[in-house]
CSV table of C-alpha atoms and ligand atoms in Angstrom, one decimal:
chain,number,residue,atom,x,y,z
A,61,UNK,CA,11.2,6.9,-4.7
A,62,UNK,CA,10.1,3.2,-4.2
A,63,UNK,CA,7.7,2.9,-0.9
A,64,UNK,CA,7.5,-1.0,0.4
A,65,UNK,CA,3.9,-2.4,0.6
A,66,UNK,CA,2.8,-1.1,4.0
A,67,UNK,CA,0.8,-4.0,5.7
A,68,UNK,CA,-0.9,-2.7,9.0
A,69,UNK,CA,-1.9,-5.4,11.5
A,70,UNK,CA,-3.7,-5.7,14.9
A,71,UNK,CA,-5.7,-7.5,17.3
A,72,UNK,CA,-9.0,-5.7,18.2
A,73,UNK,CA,-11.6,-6.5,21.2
A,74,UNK,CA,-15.2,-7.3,20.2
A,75,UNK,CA,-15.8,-3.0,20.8
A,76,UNK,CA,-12.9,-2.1,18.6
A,77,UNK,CA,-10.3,-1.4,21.9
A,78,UNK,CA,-6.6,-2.3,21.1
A,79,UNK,CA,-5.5,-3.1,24.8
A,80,UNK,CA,-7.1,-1.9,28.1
A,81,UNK,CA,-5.7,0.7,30.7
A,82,UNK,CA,-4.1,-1.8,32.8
A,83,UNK,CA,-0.3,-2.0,33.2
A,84,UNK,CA,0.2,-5.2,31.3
A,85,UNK,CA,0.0,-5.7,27.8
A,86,UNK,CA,-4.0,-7.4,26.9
A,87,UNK,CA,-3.5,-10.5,25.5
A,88,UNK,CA,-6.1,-10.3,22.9
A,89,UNK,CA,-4.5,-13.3,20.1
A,90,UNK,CA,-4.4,-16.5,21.3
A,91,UNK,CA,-1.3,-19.1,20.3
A,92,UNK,CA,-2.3,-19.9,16.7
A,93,UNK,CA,-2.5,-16.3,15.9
A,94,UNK,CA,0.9,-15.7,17.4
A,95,UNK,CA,2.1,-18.1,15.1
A,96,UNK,CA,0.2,-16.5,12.2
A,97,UNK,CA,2.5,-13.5,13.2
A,98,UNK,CA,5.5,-14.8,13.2
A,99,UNK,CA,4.8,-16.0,9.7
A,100,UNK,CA,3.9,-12.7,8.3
A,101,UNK,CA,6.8,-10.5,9.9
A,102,UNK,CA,9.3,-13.4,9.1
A,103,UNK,CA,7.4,-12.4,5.1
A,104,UNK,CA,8.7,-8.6,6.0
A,105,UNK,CA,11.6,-7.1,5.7
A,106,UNK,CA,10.9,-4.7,8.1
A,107,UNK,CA,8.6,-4.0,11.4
A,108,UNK,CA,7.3,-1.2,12.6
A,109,UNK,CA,5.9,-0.2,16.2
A,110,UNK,CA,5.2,3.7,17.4
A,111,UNK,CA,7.2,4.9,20.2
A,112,UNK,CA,3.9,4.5,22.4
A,113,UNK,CA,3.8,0.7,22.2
A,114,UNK,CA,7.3,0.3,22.6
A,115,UNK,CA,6.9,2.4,25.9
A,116,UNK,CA,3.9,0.6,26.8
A,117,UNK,CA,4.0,-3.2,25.7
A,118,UNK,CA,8.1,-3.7,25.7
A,119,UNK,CA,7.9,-5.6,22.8
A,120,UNK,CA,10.7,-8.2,21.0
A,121,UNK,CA,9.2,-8.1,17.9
A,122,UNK,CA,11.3,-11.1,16.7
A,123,UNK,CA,10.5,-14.1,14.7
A,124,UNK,CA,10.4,-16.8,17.3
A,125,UNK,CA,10.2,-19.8,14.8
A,126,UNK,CA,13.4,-21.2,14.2
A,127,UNK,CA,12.5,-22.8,10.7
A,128,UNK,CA,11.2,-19.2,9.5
A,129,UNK,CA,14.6,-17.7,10.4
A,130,UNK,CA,16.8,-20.5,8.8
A,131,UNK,CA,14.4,-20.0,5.7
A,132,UNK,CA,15.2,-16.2,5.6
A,133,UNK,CA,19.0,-16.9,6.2
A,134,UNK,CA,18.5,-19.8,2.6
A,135,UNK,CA,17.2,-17.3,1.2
A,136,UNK,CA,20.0,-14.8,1.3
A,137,UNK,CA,17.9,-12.4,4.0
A,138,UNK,CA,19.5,-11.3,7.4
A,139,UNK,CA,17.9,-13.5,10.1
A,140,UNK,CA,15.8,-11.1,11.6
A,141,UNK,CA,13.5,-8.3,9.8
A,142,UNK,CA,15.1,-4.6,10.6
A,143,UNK,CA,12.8,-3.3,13.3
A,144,UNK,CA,12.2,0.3,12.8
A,145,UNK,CA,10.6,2.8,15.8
A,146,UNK,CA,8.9,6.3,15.0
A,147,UNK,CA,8.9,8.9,17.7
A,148,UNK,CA,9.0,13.1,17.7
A,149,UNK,CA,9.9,13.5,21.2
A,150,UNK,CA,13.0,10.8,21.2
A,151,UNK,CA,11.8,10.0,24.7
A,152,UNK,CA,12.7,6.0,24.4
A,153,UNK,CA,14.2,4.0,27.1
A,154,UNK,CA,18.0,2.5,26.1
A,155,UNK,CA,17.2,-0.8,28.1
A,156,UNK,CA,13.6,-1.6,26.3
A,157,UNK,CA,14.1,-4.9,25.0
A,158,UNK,CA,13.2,-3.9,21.5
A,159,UNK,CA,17.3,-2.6,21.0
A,160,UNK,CA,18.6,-5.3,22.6
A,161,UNK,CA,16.8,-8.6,20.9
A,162,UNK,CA,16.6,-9.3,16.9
A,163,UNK,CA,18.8,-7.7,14.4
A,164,UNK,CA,19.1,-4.4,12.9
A,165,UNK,CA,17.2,-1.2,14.4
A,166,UNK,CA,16.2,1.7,12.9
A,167,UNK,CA,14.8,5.1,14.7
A,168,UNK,CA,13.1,7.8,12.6
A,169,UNK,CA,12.6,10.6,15.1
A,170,UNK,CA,12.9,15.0,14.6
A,171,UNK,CA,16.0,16.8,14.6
A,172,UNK,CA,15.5,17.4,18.3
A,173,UNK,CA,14.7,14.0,19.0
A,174,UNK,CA,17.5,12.6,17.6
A,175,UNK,CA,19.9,15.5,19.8
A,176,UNK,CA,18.2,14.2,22.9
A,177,UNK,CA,18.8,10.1,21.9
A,178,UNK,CA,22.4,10.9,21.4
A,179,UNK,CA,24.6,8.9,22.8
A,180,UNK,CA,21.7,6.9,24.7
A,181,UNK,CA,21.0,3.9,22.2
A,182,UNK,CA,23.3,1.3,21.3
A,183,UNK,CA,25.7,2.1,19.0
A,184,UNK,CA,24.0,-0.2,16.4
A,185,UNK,CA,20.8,1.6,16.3
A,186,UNK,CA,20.8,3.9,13.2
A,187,UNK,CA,19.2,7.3,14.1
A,188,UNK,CA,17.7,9.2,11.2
A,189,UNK,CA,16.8,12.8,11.6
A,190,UNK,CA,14.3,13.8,9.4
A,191,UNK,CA,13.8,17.7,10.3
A,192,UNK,CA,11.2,19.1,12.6
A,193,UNK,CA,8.6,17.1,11.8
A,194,UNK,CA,8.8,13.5,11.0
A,195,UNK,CA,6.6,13.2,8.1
A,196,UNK,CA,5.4,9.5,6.9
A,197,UNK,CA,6.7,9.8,3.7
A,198,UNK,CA,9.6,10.6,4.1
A,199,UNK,CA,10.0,8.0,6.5
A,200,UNK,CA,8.5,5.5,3.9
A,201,UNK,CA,10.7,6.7,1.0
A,202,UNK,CA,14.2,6.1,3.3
A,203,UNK,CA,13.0,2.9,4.4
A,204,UNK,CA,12.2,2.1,0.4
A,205,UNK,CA,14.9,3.6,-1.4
A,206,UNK,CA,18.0,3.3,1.7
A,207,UNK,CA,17.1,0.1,3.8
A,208,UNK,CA,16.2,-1.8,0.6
A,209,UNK,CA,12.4,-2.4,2.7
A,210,UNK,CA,9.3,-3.7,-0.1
A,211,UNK,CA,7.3,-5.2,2.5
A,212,UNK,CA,6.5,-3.3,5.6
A,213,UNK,CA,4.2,-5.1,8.5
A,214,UNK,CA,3.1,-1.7,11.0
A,215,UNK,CA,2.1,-3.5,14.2
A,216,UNK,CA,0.8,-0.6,16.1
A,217,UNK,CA,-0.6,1.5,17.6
A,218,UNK,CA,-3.5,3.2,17.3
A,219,UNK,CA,-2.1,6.4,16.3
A,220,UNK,CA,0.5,5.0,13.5
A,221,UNK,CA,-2.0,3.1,12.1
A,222,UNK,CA,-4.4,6.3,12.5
A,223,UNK,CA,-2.0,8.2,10.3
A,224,UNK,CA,-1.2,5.8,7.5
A,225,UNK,CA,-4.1,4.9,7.1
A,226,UNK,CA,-5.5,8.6,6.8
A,227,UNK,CA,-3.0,9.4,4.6
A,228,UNK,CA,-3.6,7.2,2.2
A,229,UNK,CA,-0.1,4.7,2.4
A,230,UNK,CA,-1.6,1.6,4.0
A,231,UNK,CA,-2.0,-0.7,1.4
A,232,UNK,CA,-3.4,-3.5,3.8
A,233,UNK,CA,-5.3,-3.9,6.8
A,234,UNK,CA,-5.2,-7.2,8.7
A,235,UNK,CA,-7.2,-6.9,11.3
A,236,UNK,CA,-7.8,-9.8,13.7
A,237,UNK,CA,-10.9,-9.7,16.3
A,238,UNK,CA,-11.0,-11.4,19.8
A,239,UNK,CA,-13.4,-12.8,21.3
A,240,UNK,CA,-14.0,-10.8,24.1
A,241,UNK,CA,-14.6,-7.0,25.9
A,242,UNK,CA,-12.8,-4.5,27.0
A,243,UNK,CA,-15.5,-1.9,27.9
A,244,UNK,CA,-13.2,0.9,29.3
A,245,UNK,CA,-13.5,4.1,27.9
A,246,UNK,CA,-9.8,5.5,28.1
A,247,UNK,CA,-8.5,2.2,26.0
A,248,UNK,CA,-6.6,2.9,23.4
A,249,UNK,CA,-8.6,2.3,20.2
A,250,UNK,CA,-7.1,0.6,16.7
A,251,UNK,CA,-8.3,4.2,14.7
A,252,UNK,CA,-9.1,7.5,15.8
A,253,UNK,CA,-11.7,9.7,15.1
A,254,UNK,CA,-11.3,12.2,12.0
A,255,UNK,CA,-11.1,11.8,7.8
A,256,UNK,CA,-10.7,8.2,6.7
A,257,UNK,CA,-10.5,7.3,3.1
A,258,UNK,CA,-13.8,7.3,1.3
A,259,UNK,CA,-16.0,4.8,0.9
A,260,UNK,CA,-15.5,0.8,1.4
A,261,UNK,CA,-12.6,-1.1,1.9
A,262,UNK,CA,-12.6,-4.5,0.2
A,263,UNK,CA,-13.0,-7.8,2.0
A,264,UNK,CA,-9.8,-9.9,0.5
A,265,UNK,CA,-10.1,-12.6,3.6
A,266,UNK,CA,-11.4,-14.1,5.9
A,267,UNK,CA,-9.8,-16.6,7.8
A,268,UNK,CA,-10.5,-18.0,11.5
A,269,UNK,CA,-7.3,-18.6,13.4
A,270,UNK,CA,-8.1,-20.4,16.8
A,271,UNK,CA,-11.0,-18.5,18.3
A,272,UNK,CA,-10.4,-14.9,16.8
A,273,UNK,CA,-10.6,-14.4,12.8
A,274,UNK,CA,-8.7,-12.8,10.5
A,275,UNK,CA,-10.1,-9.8,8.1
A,276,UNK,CA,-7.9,-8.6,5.6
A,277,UNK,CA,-8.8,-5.4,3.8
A,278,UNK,CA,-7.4,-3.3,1.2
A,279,UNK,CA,-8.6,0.4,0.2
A,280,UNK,CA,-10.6,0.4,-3.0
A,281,UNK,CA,-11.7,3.9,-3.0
A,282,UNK,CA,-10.4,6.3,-5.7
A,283,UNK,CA,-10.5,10.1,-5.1
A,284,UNK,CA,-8.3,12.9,-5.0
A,285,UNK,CA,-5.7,13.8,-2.2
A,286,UNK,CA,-3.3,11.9,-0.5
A,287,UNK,CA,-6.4,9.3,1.3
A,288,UNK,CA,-6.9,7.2,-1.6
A,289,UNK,CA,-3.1,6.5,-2.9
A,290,UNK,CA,-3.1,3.3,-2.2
A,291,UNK,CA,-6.5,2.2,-3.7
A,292,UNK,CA,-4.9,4.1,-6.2
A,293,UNK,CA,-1.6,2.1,-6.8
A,294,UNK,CA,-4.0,-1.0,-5.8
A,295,UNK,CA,-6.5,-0.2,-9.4
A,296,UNK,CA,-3.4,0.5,-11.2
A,297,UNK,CA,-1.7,-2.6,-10.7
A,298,UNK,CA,-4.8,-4.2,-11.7
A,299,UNK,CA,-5.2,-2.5,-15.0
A,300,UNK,CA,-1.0,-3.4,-15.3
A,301,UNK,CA,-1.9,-7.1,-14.7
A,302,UNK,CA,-5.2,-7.1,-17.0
A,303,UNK,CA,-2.1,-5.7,-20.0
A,304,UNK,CA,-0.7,-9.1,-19.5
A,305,UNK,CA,-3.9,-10.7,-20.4
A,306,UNK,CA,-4.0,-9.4,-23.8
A,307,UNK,CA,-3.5,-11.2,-27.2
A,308,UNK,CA,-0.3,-10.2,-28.4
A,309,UNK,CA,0.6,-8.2,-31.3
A,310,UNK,CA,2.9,-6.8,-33.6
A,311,UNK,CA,1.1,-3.7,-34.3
A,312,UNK,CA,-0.3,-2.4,-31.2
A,313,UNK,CA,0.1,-1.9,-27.3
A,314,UNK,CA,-1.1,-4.3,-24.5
A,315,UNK,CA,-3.2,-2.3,-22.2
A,316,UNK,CA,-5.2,-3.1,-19.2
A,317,UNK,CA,-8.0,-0.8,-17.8
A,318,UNK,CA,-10.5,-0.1,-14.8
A,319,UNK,CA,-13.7,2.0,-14.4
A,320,UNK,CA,-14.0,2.4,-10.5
A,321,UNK,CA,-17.1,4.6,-8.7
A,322,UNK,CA,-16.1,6.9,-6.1
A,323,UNK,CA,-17.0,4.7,-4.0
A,324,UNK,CA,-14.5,2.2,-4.5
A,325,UNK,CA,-16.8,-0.2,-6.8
A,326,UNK,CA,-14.9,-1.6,-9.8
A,327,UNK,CA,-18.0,-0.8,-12.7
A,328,UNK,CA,-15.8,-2.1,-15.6
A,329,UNK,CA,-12.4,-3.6,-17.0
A,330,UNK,CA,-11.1,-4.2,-20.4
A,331,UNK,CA,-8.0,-4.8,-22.1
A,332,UNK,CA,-6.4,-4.4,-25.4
A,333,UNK,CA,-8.1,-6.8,-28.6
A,334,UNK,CA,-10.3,-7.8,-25.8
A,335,UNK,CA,-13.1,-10.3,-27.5
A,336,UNK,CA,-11.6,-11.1,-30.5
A,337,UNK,CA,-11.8,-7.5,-32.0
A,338,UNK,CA,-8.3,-7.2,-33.3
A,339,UNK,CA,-8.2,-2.9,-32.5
A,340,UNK,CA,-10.6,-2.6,-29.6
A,341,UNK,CA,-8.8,-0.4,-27.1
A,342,UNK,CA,-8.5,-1.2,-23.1
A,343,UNK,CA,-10.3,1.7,-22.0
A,344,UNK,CA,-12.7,1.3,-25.0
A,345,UNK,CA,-13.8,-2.1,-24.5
A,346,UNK,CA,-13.9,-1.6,-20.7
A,347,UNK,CA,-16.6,1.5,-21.4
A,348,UNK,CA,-18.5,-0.2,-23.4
A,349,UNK,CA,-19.5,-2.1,-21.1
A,350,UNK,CA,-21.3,0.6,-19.4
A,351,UNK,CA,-24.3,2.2,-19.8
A,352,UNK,CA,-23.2,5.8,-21.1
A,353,UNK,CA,-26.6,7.1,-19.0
A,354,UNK,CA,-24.5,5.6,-15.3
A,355,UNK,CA,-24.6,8.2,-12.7
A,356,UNK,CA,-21.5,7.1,-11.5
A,357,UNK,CA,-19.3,7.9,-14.6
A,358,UNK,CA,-19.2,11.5,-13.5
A,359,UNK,CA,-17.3,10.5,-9.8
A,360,UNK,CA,-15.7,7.3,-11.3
A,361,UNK,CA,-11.7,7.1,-12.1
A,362,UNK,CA,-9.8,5.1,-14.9
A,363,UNK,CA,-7.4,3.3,-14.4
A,364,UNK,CA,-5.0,2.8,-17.5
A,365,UNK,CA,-1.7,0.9,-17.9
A,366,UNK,CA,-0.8,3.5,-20.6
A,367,UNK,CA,-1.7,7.2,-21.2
A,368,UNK,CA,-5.3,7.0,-23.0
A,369,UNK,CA,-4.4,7.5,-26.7
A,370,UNK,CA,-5.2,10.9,-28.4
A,371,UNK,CA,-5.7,9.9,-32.1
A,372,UNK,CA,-6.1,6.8,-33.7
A,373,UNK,CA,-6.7,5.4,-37.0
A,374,UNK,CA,-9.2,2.7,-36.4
A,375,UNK,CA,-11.8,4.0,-34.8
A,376,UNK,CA,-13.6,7.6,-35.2
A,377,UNK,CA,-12.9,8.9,-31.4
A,378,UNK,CA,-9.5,8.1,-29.5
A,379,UNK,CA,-9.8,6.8,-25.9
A,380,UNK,CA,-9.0,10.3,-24.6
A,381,UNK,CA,-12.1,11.7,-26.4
A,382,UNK,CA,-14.5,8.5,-25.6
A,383,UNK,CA,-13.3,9.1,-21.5
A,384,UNK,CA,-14.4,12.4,-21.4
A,385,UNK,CA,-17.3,12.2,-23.3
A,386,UNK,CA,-18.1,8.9,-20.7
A,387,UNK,CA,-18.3,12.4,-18.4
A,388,UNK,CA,-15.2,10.6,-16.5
A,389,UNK,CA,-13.0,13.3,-15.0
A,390,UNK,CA,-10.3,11.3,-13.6
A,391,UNK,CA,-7.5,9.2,-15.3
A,392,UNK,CA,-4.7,7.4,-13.3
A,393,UNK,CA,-2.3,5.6,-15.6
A,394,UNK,CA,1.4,4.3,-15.3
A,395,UNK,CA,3.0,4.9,-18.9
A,396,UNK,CA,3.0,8.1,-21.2
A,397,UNK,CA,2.5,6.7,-24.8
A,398,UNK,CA,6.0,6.3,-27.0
A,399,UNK,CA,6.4,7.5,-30.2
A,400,UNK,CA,6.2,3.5,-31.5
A,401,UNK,CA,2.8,4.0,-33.3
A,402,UNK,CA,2.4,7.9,-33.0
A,403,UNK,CA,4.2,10.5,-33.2
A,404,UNK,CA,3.8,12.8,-30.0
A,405,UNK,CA,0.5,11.2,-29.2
A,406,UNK,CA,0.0,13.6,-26.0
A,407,UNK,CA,-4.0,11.9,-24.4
A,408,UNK,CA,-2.8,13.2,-20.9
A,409,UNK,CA,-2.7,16.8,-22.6
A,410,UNK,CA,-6.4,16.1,-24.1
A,411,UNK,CA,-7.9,15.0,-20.7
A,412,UNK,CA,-6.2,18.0,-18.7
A,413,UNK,CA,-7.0,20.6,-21.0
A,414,UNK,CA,-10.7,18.9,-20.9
A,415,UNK,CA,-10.5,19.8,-17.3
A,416,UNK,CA,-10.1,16.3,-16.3
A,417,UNK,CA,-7.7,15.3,-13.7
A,418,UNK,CA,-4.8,13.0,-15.1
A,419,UNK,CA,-2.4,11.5,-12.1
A,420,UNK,CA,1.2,9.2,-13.8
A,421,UNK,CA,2.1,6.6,-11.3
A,422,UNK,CA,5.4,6.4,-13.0
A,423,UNK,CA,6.7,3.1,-10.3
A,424,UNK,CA,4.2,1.4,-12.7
A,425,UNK,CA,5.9,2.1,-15.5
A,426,UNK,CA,8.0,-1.4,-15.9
A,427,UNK,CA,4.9,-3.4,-15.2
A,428,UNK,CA,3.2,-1.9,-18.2
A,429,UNK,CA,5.5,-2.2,-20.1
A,430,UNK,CA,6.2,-5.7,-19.2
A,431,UNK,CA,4.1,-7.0,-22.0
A,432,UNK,CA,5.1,-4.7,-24.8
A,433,UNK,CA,8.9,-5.6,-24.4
A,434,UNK,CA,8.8,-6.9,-28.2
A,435,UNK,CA,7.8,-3.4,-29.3
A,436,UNK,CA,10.0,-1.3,-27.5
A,437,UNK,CA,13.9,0.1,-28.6
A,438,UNK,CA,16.5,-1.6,-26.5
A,439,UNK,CA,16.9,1.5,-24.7
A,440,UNK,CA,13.0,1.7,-24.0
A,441,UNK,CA,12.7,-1.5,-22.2
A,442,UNK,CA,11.4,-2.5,-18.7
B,41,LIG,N1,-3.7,-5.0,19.9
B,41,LIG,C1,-2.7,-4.7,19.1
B,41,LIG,O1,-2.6,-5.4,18.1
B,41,LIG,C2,-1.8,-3.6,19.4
B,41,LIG,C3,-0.6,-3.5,18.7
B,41,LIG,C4,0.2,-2.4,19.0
B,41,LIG,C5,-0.1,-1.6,20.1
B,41,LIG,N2,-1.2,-1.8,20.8
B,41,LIG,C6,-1.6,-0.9,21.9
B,41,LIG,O2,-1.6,0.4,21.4
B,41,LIG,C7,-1.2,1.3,22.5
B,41,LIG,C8,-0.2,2.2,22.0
B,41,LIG,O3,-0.8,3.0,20.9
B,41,LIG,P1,-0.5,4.5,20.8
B,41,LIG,O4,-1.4,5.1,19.8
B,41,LIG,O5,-0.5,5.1,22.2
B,41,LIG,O6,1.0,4.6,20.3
B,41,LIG,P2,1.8,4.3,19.0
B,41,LIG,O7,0.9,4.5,17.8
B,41,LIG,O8,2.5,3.0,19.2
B,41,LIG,O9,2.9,5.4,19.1
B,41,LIG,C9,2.6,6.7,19.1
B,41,LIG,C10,3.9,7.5,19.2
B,41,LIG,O10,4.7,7.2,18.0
B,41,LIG,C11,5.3,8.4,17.7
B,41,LIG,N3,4.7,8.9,16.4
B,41,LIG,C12,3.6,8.5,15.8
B,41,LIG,N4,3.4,9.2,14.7
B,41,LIG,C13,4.4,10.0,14.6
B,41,LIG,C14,4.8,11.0,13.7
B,41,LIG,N5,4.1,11.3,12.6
B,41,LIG,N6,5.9,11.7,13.9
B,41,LIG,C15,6.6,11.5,15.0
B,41,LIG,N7,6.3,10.6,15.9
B,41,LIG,C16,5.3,9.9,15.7
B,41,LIG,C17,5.1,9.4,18.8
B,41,LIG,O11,6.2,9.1,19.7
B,41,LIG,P3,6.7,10.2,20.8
B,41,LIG,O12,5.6,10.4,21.8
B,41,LIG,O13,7.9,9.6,21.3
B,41,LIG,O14,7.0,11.5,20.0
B,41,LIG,C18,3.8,9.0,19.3
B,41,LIG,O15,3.5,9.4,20.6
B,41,LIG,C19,-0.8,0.4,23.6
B,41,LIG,O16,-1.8,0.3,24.6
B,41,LIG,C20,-0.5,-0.9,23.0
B,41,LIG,O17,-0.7,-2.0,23.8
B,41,LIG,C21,-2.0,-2.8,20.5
B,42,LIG,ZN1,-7.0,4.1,-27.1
């Protein structure tokens, strides 16, 4: 089950409004944010609107740009990013430009919805009932695994992003403020009240564009539940990328690892023969950097390319024993330890039975692995 990168993107008023209650759509970009657009959905392979903006706005959702399109076409993509639509009731008008401009379409819609759109759309507009509910997932893992999407821009509205972002599968925000008010209180606002993730997202950019800026974000809190999944698959990557970092050897793994608050603040990292020290451990070396007294150990996550190891040779404690005894009760980690070094090494069953919480992100897995190719079987290999 492969989800694309969800990137969520809209312009917001100066008091957080995404349009007014007028008729017409609110123009809040100007033309260089347009363009800024049109760059990043001719990046995607796959745009999303909610069946409210598409009853509302009448968008294209096209890349206007005819360079962008004859660079997607050189690059073996269709000309057009699939534009995808997401509505229970099925209540969506046949003539709305959005069926009729661009190239392939996509509706995920209820088992009802999709008995009352029959026969309505045009006949190239794939319909995909997805049971009573339509559930995000489900329409994140079709997209992912069927249509072939990895990068998914959500333009809207409010209550899509609401949702992804509540449950936890946004794994960017770019948010672009105008300069100006809307100051009605019935507008339609970018998020909703009710349980966000915790803590702080991370600032990635800033970037003015004409006279509105850009902010991108990305969640950085850890936690448990569906909210924080993608700061989740966002620290993981990380540790995957610090594996890559480490000197390599013949005799032992490359692994990358994070120490995040609960908060979303990254305390450590570390990585395999980090400093020199020929058997220093990821998870080790990143711990050791931290003051064993930290309050935040006791909420914090780690974050570990591979499972934490549960007995070792060169050192008195494996990394299972030193996480716990950091008073760390969550591990998040990508790869369950082969038998290369030790036999049925088994640190996710340490942690659990420790009482800690041990989540395997197993579409990490390749990445890392990535660096250890040279130590793996044939069979074993990324
Ligand atoms: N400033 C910007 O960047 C920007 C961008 C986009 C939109 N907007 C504004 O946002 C407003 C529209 O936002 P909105 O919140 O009303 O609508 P929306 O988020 O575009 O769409 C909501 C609709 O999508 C469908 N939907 C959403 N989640 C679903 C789920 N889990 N299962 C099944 N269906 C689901 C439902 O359709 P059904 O009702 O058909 O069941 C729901 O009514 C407009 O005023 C538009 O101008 C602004
Ligand atoms: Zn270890």
């Amino acid at each position: 089950m492969a989800h694309p990168y969800v990137l969520l993107s809209a312009a917001v008023s100066l008091d957080g409004f995404l349009d007014d209650t007028g008729p017409q759509r609110l123009l809040l970009s100007g033309p260089e944010d347009f363009d800024r657009v049109d760059e990043v959905r001719a990046a995607s392979d796959a745009i999303l609107v909610g069946a409210g903006t598409l009853r509302t706005d009448n968008p294209r959702l096209l890349v206007y740009s005819d360079e962008r399109r004859a660079a997607r076409v050189a690059a073996g993509l269709p000309e057009y990013p699939l534009k995808v639509t997401v509505s229970a009731s099925g209540a969506l008008d046949p003539d709305a430009l959005f069926w009729h401009t661009g190239g392939e379409k996509a509706v995920y819609t209820t088992d009802s919805g999709a008995e009352r759109l029959r026969g309505s759309l045009p006949a190239d507009v794939e319909v995909v009932a997805l049971g009573p509910d339509v559930d995000w997932r489900a329409v994140l893992a079709h997209l992912g695994d069927v249509k072939g999407v990895r990068r998914l821009m959500v333009e809207g509205g409010g209550r899509v992003h609401t949702q992804l972002l509540r449950q936890g599968l946004a794994d960017e925000l770019q948010l672009v403020v105008a300069p100006l008010f809307v100051g009605e209180p019935g507008a339609p606002r970018m998020f909703g009240p009710g349980a966000y993730p915790p803590g702080r997202m991370r600032l990635v950019e800033t970037r003015p564009v004409g006279d509105v800026v850009l902010l991108r974000y990305v969640p950085t809190a850890p936690g448990t539940g569906a909210l924080a999944a993608a700061a989740d698959r966002r620290w993981l990557e990380t540790a995957c990328e610090l594996a890559a970092q480490c000197p390599p050897s013949r005799t032992a793994f490359s692994v990358g690892a994070v120490v995040v608050a609960a908060d979303g603040t990254e305390l450590a990292r570390g990585h395999s023969r980090e400093g020199g020290d020929p058997v220093v451990h990821a998870e080790e070396a990143a711990l050791a950097k931290l003051d064993p007294a930290d309050p935040r150990l006791a909420g914090a996550t780690v974050y570990s390319s591979l499972e934490p190891c549960a007995r070792r040779a060169s050192r008195p404690a494996p990394c299972a024993r030193l996480i716990l005894d950091a008073g760390v009760r969550r591990v998040v980690t990508a790869w369950r330890e082969p038998d290369t070094f030790v036999r049925a090494a088994d640190g996710n069953a340490v942690l659990t039975e420790a009482g800690a919480d041990v989540v395997l992100l197993p579409q990490y897995e390749d990445l890392a692995k990535a660096p250890n190719a040279h130590l793996l079987s044939p069979s074993t290999r990324p």
